[in-house]
């Protein structure tokens, strides 16, 4: 195991294993960063951008998804800078427009002081976080569901359709992962 390194998070030195992501290092140090598409048993995905943090080096700064960025010695991380809070609120406004009735998204929005969205509300049942698809692949190794379509048509579906009978009937573990809470009752709408 590599030696621990030290980075700073919100001005405080934090010791981390270099195999840890910035998100894991922050959470180990008690610093809260909101996430939607992150799951401890799955590879980093970087799909929702809710976990954005600001990295600063001299006058340069960049926003990165903390769930997929690995801790490095000397890294200066800010989790609540004005730039981060602006970006986080924007992401939440978009999510709120996509899924205005999702309890999880409403909770995240509330926690981050987002009460309204400037974007037109739509009634999607999927925010494309990929948790179900990735769990089916990386944990269950069955690949029963996958993404289909492009752009606004992008969706989750059984791939191929007969996998439902063969495998899903005895599993459905992916359902509890859905942050929208809508997935179970709509499973099958996007059957291909
Ligand atoms: S939790 Fe990091 S991008 Fe979704």
PDB file of C-alpha atoms and ligand atoms in Angstrom:
ATOM      1  CA  UNK A   1       0.000   0.000   0.000  1.00  0.00           C
ATOM      2  CA  UNK A   2       1.379   3.446  -0.934  1.00  0.00           C
ATOM      3  CA  UNK A   3       2.216   5.983   1.753  1.00  0.00           C
ATOM      4  CA  UNK A   4      -0.480   8.431   2.663  1.00  0.00           C
ATOM      5  CA  UNK A   5      -0.316  11.859   1.089  1.00  0.00           C
ATOM      6  CA  UNK A   6      -1.591  15.178   2.398  1.00  0.00           C
ATOM      7  CA  UNK A   7      -3.937  17.475   0.521  1.00  0.00           C
ATOM      8  CA  UNK A   8      -5.933  20.406   1.777  1.00  0.00           C
ATOM      9  CA  UNK A   9      -9.712  20.416   1.723  1.00  0.00           C
ATOM     10  CA  UNK A  10     -11.415  23.706   2.485  1.00  0.00           C
ATOM     11  CA  UNK A  11      -8.188  24.956   4.002  1.00  0.00           C
ATOM     12  CA  UNK A  12      -7.629  21.964   6.305  1.00  0.00           C
ATOM     13  CA  UNK A  13      -4.871  19.398   5.827  1.00  0.00           C
ATOM     14  CA  UNK A  14      -6.298  15.956   5.138  1.00  0.00           C
ATOM     15  CA  UNK A  15      -4.329  12.721   5.004  1.00  0.00           C
ATOM     16  CA  UNK A  16      -5.431  10.312   2.289  1.00  0.00           C
ATOM     17  CA  UNK A  17      -4.369   7.156   0.533  1.00  0.00           C
ATOM     18  CA  UNK A  18      -3.511   7.990  -3.101  1.00  0.00           C
ATOM     19  CA  UNK A  19      -5.948   5.277  -4.189  1.00  0.00           C
ATOM     20  CA  UNK A  20      -8.761   7.334  -2.672  1.00  0.00           C
ATOM     21  CA  UNK A  21     -10.766   9.764  -4.728  1.00  0.00           C
ATOM     22  CA  UNK A  22     -11.120  13.338  -3.553  1.00  0.00           C
ATOM     23  CA  UNK A  23     -14.720  12.475  -2.664  1.00  0.00           C
ATOM     24  CA  UNK A  24     -13.657   9.582  -0.434  1.00  0.00           C
ATOM     25  CA  UNK A  25     -10.880  11.644   1.154  1.00  0.00           C
ATOM     26  CA  UNK A  26     -13.322  14.467   1.884  1.00  0.00           C
ATOM     27  CA  UNK A  27     -15.950  12.147   3.336  1.00  0.00           C
ATOM     28  CA  UNK A  28     -13.325  10.389   5.478  1.00  0.00           C
ATOM     29  CA  UNK A  29     -12.474  13.807   6.881  1.00  0.00           C
ATOM     30  CA  UNK A  30     -16.125  14.567   7.596  1.00  0.00           C
ATOM     31  CA  UNK A  31     -16.592  16.963   4.685  1.00  0.00           C
ATOM     32  CA  UNK A  32     -19.963  16.503   2.984  1.00  0.00           C
ATOM     33  CA  UNK A  33     -20.178  16.574  -0.810  1.00  0.00           C
ATOM     34  CA  UNK A  34     -23.520  15.752  -2.450  1.00  0.00           C
ATOM     35  CA  UNK A  35     -23.619  12.917  -4.980  1.00  0.00           C
ATOM     36  CA  UNK A  36     -26.212  11.249  -7.144  1.00  0.00           C
ATOM     37  CA  UNK A  37     -24.494   8.766  -9.465  1.00  0.00           C
ATOM     38  CA  UNK A  38     -21.835   7.631  -6.993  1.00  0.00           C
ATOM     39  CA  UNK A  39     -21.970   4.179  -5.383  1.00  0.00           C
ATOM     40  CA  UNK A  40     -19.232   2.733  -3.196  1.00  0.00           C
ATOM     41  CA  UNK A  41     -19.252  -0.628  -4.995  1.00  0.00           C
ATOM     42  CA  UNK A  42     -19.130   0.820  -8.506  1.00  0.00           C
ATOM     43  CA  UNK A  43     -16.402   2.414 -10.583  1.00  0.00           C
ATOM     44  CA  UNK A  44     -16.453   6.221 -10.783  1.00  0.00           C
ATOM     45  CA  UNK A  45     -18.824   7.356 -13.492  1.00  0.00           C
ATOM     46  CA  UNK A  46     -18.922  11.148 -13.419  1.00  0.00           C
ATOM     47  CA  UNK A  47     -22.423  11.330 -14.849  1.00  0.00           C
ATOM     48  CA  UNK A  48     -24.361  13.725 -12.636  1.00  0.00           C
ATOM     49  CA  UNK A  49     -21.689  16.376 -11.869  1.00  0.00           C
ATOM     50  CA  UNK A  50     -23.252  17.018  -8.492  1.00  0.00           C
ATOM     51  CA  UNK A  51     -20.002  16.224  -6.704  1.00  0.00           C
ATOM     52  CA  UNK A  52     -18.051  19.019  -8.416  1.00  0.00           C
ATOM     53  CA  UNK A  53     -15.277  20.598  -6.369  1.00  0.00           C
ATOM     54  CA  UNK A  54     -12.817  23.341  -7.243  1.00  0.00           C
ATOM     55  CA  UNK A  55      -9.104  22.600  -7.509  1.00  0.00           C
ATOM     56  CA  UNK A  56      -6.802  25.578  -7.197  1.00  0.00           C
ATOM     57  CA  UNK A  57      -3.175  25.910  -8.116  1.00  0.00           C
ATOM     58  CA  UNK A  58      -1.823  29.426  -7.944  1.00  0.00           C
ATOM     59  CA  UNK A  59      -4.152  31.567 -10.036  1.00  0.00           C
ATOM     60  CA  UNK A  60      -5.509  28.604 -11.927  1.00  0.00           C
ATOM     61  CA  UNK A  61      -8.628  26.805 -10.880  1.00  0.00           C
ATOM     62  CA  UNK A  62     -10.792  24.092 -12.351  1.00  0.00           C
ATOM     63  CA  UNK A  63     -13.965  22.244 -11.469  1.00  0.00           C
ATOM     64  CA  UNK A  64     -13.687  18.463 -11.379  1.00  0.00           C
ATOM     65  CA  UNK A  65     -16.012  15.631 -10.416  1.00  0.00           C
ATOM     66  CA  UNK A  66     -14.625  14.609  -7.016  1.00  0.00           C
ATOM     67  CA  UNK A  67     -15.961  11.047  -7.376  1.00  0.00           C
ATOM     68  CA  UNK A  68     -13.546  10.354 -10.214  1.00  0.00           C
ATOM     69  CA  UNK A  69     -10.532  12.505  -9.317  1.00  0.00           C
ATOM     70  CA  UNK A  70      -7.824  10.850  -7.247  1.00  0.00           C
ATOM     71  CA  UNK A  71      -6.186  12.462  -4.246  1.00  0.00           C
ATOM     72  CA  UNK A  72      -2.717  13.880  -4.868  1.00  0.00           C
ATOM     73  CA  UNK A  73      -0.135  15.398  -2.549  1.00  0.00           C
ATOM     74  CA  UNK A  74      -0.477  19.153  -2.269  1.00  0.00           C
ATOM     75  CA  UNK A  75      -3.866  19.326  -3.978  1.00  0.00           C
ATOM     76  CA  UNK A  76      -5.894  22.340  -2.873  1.00  0.00           C
ATOM     77  CA  UNK A  77      -9.561  21.394  -2.891  1.00  0.00           C
ATOM     78  CA  UNK A  78     -12.523  23.658  -2.221  1.00  0.00           C
ATOM     79  CA  UNK A  79     -15.919  22.080  -1.724  1.00  0.00           C
ATOM     80  CA  UNK A  80     -17.956  25.187  -0.954  1.00  0.00           C
ATOM     81  CA  UNK A  81     -16.362  28.015  -2.937  1.00  0.00           C
ATOM     82  CA  UNK A  82     -18.716  30.431  -4.746  1.00  0.00           C
ATOM     83  CA  UNK A  83     -17.848  28.724  -8.051  1.00  0.00           C
ATOM     84  CA  UNK A  84     -18.685  25.280  -6.652  1.00  0.00           C
ATOM     85  CA  UNK A  85     -21.945  26.427  -5.077  1.00  0.00           C
ATOM     86  CA  UNK A  86     -23.026  28.074  -8.349  1.00  0.00           C
ATOM     87  CA  UNK A  87     -22.282  24.942 -10.359  1.00  0.00           C
ATOM     88  CA  UNK A  88     -23.958  22.676  -7.790  1.00  0.00           C
ATOM     89  CA  UNK A  89     -27.107  24.776  -7.812  1.00  0.00           C
ATOM     90  CA  UNK A  90     -27.194  24.730 -11.599  1.00  0.00           C
ATOM     91  CA  UNK A  91     -26.929  20.932 -11.653  1.00  0.00           C
ATOM     92  CA  UNK A  92     -29.715  20.684  -9.087  1.00  0.00           C
ATOM     93  CA  UNK A  93     -31.934  23.034 -11.059  1.00  0.00           C
ATOM     94  CA  UNK A  94     -31.538  20.811 -14.114  1.00  0.00           C
ATOM     95  CA  UNK A  95     -32.263  17.672 -12.069  1.00  0.00           C
ATOM     96  CA  UNK A  96     -35.254  19.326 -10.473  1.00  0.00           C
ATOM     97  CA  UNK A  97     -36.637  20.170 -13.911  1.00  0.00           C
ATOM     98  CA  UNK A  98     -36.134  16.594 -15.075  1.00  0.00           C
ATOM     99  CA  UNK A  99     -37.600  14.943 -11.985  1.00  0.00           C
ATOM    100  CA  UNK A 100     -39.625  17.488  -9.987  1.00  0.00           C
ATOM    101  CA  UNK A 101     -41.314  14.788  -7.896  1.00  0.00           C
ATOM    102  CA  UNK A 102     -38.297  12.704  -6.996  1.00  0.00           C
ATOM    103  CA  UNK A 103     -37.915  12.716  -3.215  1.00  0.00           C
ATOM    104  CA  UNK A 104     -34.170  12.216  -3.418  1.00  0.00           C
ATOM    105  CA  UNK A 105     -33.658  15.091  -5.840  1.00  0.00           C
ATOM    106  CA  UNK A 106     -35.956  17.346  -3.849  1.00  0.00           C
ATOM    107  CA  UNK A 107     -34.021  16.485  -0.697  1.00  0.00           C
ATOM    108  CA  UNK A 108     -30.686  17.281  -2.361  1.00  0.00           C
ATOM    109  CA  UNK A 109     -32.109  20.515  -3.770  1.00  0.00           C
ATOM    110  CA  UNK A 110     -33.457  21.531  -0.371  1.00  0.00           C
ATOM    111  CA  UNK A 111     -30.139  20.784   1.345  1.00  0.00           C
ATOM    112  CA  UNK A 112     -28.397  23.011  -1.171  1.00  0.00           C
ATOM    113  CA  UNK A 113     -30.948  25.826  -0.947  1.00  0.00           C
ATOM    114  CA  UNK A 114     -32.428  25.248  -4.383  1.00  0.00           C
ATOM    115  CA  UNK A 115     -36.171  25.719  -4.213  1.00  0.00           C
ATOM    116  CA  UNK A 116     -37.011  26.544  -7.812  1.00  0.00           C
ATOM    117  CA  UNK A 117     -35.738  25.774 -11.276  1.00  0.00           C
ATOM    118  CA  UNK A 118     -35.387  28.145 -14.211  1.00  0.00           C
ATOM    119  CA  UNK A 119     -35.682  25.246 -16.614  1.00  0.00           C
ATOM    120  CA  UNK A 120     -38.841  23.885 -18.103  1.00  0.00           C
ATOM    121  CA  UNK A 121     -40.155  20.966 -16.098  1.00  0.00           C
ATOM    122  CA  UNK A 122     -40.383  17.672 -17.887  1.00  0.00           C
ATOM    123  CA  UNK A 123     -41.562  14.286 -16.711  1.00  0.00           C
ATOM    124  CA  UNK A 124     -38.681  11.926 -17.266  1.00  0.00           C
ATOM    125  CA  UNK A 125     -38.513   8.749 -15.266  1.00  0.00           C
ATOM    126  CA  UNK A 126     -34.754   8.472 -15.600  1.00  0.00           C
ATOM    127  CA  UNK A 127     -31.936  10.938 -14.909  1.00  0.00           C
ATOM    128  CA  UNK A 128     -29.393   8.656 -16.612  1.00  0.00           C
ATOM    129  CA  UNK A 129     -27.241   8.293 -13.518  1.00  0.00           C
ATOM    130  CA  UNK A 130     -26.464   4.777 -14.722  1.00  0.00           C
ATOM    131  CA  UNK A 131     -26.535   3.235 -11.239  1.00  0.00           C
ATOM    132  CA  UNK A 132     -28.824   0.390 -12.315  1.00  0.00           C
ATOM    133  CA  UNK A 133     -26.942  -0.279 -15.554  1.00  0.00           C
ATOM    134  CA  UNK A 134     -23.537  -0.217 -13.895  1.00  0.00           C
ATOM    135  CA  UNK A 135     -24.668  -2.366 -10.955  1.00  0.00           C
ATOM    136  CA  UNK A 136     -26.053  -4.963 -13.350  1.00  0.00           C
ATOM    137  CA  UNK A 137     -22.719  -4.987 -15.177  1.00  0.00           C
ATOM    138  CA  UNK A 138     -20.096  -4.499 -12.465  1.00  0.00           C
ATOM    139  CA  UNK A 139     -21.681  -6.272  -9.495  1.00  0.00           C
ATOM    140  CA  UNK A 140     -24.061  -8.815 -10.993  1.00  0.00           C
ATOM    141  CA  UNK A 141     -22.096  -9.339 -14.243  1.00  0.00           C
ATOM    142  CA  UNK A 142     -25.336 -10.007 -16.076  1.00  0.00           C
ATOM    143  CA  UNK A 143     -25.719  -6.922 -18.305  1.00  0.00           C
ATOM    144  CA  UNK A 144     -29.464  -7.344 -18.499  1.00  0.00           C
ATOM    145  CA  UNK A 145     -30.101  -3.634 -18.845  1.00  0.00           C
ATOM    146  CA  UNK A 146     -28.291  -0.941 -20.724  1.00  0.00           C
ATOM    147  CA  UNK A 147     -28.582   2.487 -22.256  1.00  0.00           C
ATOM    148  CA  UNK A 148     -30.389   2.774 -25.565  1.00  0.00           C
ATOM    149  CA  UNK A 149     -31.026   5.753 -27.829  1.00  0.00           C
ATOM    150  CA  UNK A 150     -29.297   9.107 -28.063  1.00  0.00           C
ATOM    151  CA  UNK A 151     -29.846  12.634 -26.812  1.00  0.00           C
ATOM    152  CA  UNK A 152     -33.316  13.212 -25.376  1.00  0.00           C
ATOM    153  CA  UNK A 153     -34.264   9.691 -26.512  1.00  0.00           C
ATOM    154  CA  UNK A 154     -31.598   8.118 -24.316  1.00  0.00           C
ATOM    155  CA  UNK A 155     -33.087   5.649 -21.902  1.00  0.00           C
ATOM    156  CA  UNK A 156     -32.560   2.471 -19.927  1.00  0.00           C
ATOM    157  CA  UNK A 157     -33.904  -0.762 -21.379  1.00  0.00           C
ATOM    158  CA  UNK A 158     -33.518  -4.513 -21.247  1.00  0.00           C
ATOM    159  CA  UNK A 159     -30.791  -5.507 -23.637  1.00  0.00           C
ATOM    160  CA  UNK A 160     -31.766  -7.968 -25.004  1.00  0.00           C
ATOM    161  CA  UNK A 161     -35.451  -8.018 -23.988  1.00  0.00           C
ATOM    162  CA  UNK A 162     -35.622 -11.711 -23.048  1.00  0.00           C
ATOM    163  CA  UNK A 163     -33.104 -11.182 -20.251  1.00  0.00           C
ATOM    164  CA  UNK A 164     -36.008 -10.047 -18.085  1.00  0.00           C
ATOM    165  CA  UNK A 165     -37.478 -13.546 -17.929  1.00  0.00           C
ATOM    166  CA  UNK A 166     -34.165 -15.271 -17.648  1.00  0.00           C
ATOM    167  CA  UNK A 167     -32.503 -13.182 -14.990  1.00  0.00           C
ATOM    168  CA  UNK A 168     -34.309 -10.113 -13.740  1.00  0.00           C
ATOM    169  CA  UNK A 169     -37.274 -11.943 -12.260  1.00  0.00           C
ATOM    170  CA  UNK A 170     -35.033 -13.382  -9.572  1.00  0.00           C
ATOM    171  CA  UNK A 171     -32.952 -10.275  -8.984  1.00  0.00           C
ATOM    172  CA  UNK A 172     -34.246  -6.704  -9.282  1.00  0.00           C
ATOM    173  CA  UNK A 173     -31.466  -5.556  -6.943  1.00  0.00           C
ATOM    174  CA  UNK A 174     -30.964  -2.536  -9.171  1.00  0.00           C
ATOM    175  CA  UNK A 175     -34.355  -1.138  -8.231  1.00  0.00           C
ATOM    176  CA  UNK A 176     -33.367   0.007  -4.775  1.00  0.00           C
ATOM    177  CA  UNK A 177     -30.506   2.037  -6.275  1.00  0.00           C
ATOM    178  CA  UNK A 178     -32.692   4.294  -8.398  1.00  0.00           C
ATOM    179  CA  UNK A 179     -32.413   7.821  -6.967  1.00  0.00           C
ATOM    180  CA  UNK A 180     -35.625   8.910  -8.629  1.00  0.00           C
ATOM    181  CA  UNK A 181     -37.700   6.206  -6.958  1.00  0.00           C
ATOM    182  CA  UNK A 182     -39.656   5.911 -10.190  1.00  0.00           C
ATOM    183  CA  UNK A 183     -37.685   3.137 -11.832  1.00  0.00           C
ATOM    184  CA  UNK A 184     -39.552   0.120 -10.350  1.00  0.00           C
ATOM    185  CA  UNK A 185     -42.985   1.179 -11.447  1.00  0.00           C
ATOM    186  CA  UNK A 186     -41.747   2.110 -14.921  1.00  0.00           C
ATOM    187  CA  UNK A 187     -39.474  -0.803 -15.517  1.00  0.00           C
ATOM    188  CA  UNK A 188     -40.435  -2.090 -18.930  1.00  0.00           C
ATOM    189  CA  UNK A 189     -41.585   1.148 -20.518  1.00  0.00           C
ATOM    190  CA  UNK A 190     -38.407   1.275 -22.499  1.00  0.00           C
ATOM    191  CA  UNK A 191     -38.332  -2.406 -23.356  1.00  0.00           C
ATOM    192  CA  UNK A 192     -36.623  -3.027 -26.697  1.00  0.00           C
TER     193      UNK A 192
HETATM  194  S1  LIG B   1     -21.439  11.717  -8.007  1.00  0.00           S
HETATM  195 FE1  LIG B   1     -19.698  12.438  -9.072  1.00  0.00          FE
HETATM  196  S2  LIG B   1     -20.471  12.883 -11.037  1.00  0.00           S
HETATM  197 FE2  LIG B   1     -22.164  11.991 -10.014  1.00  0.00          FE
END
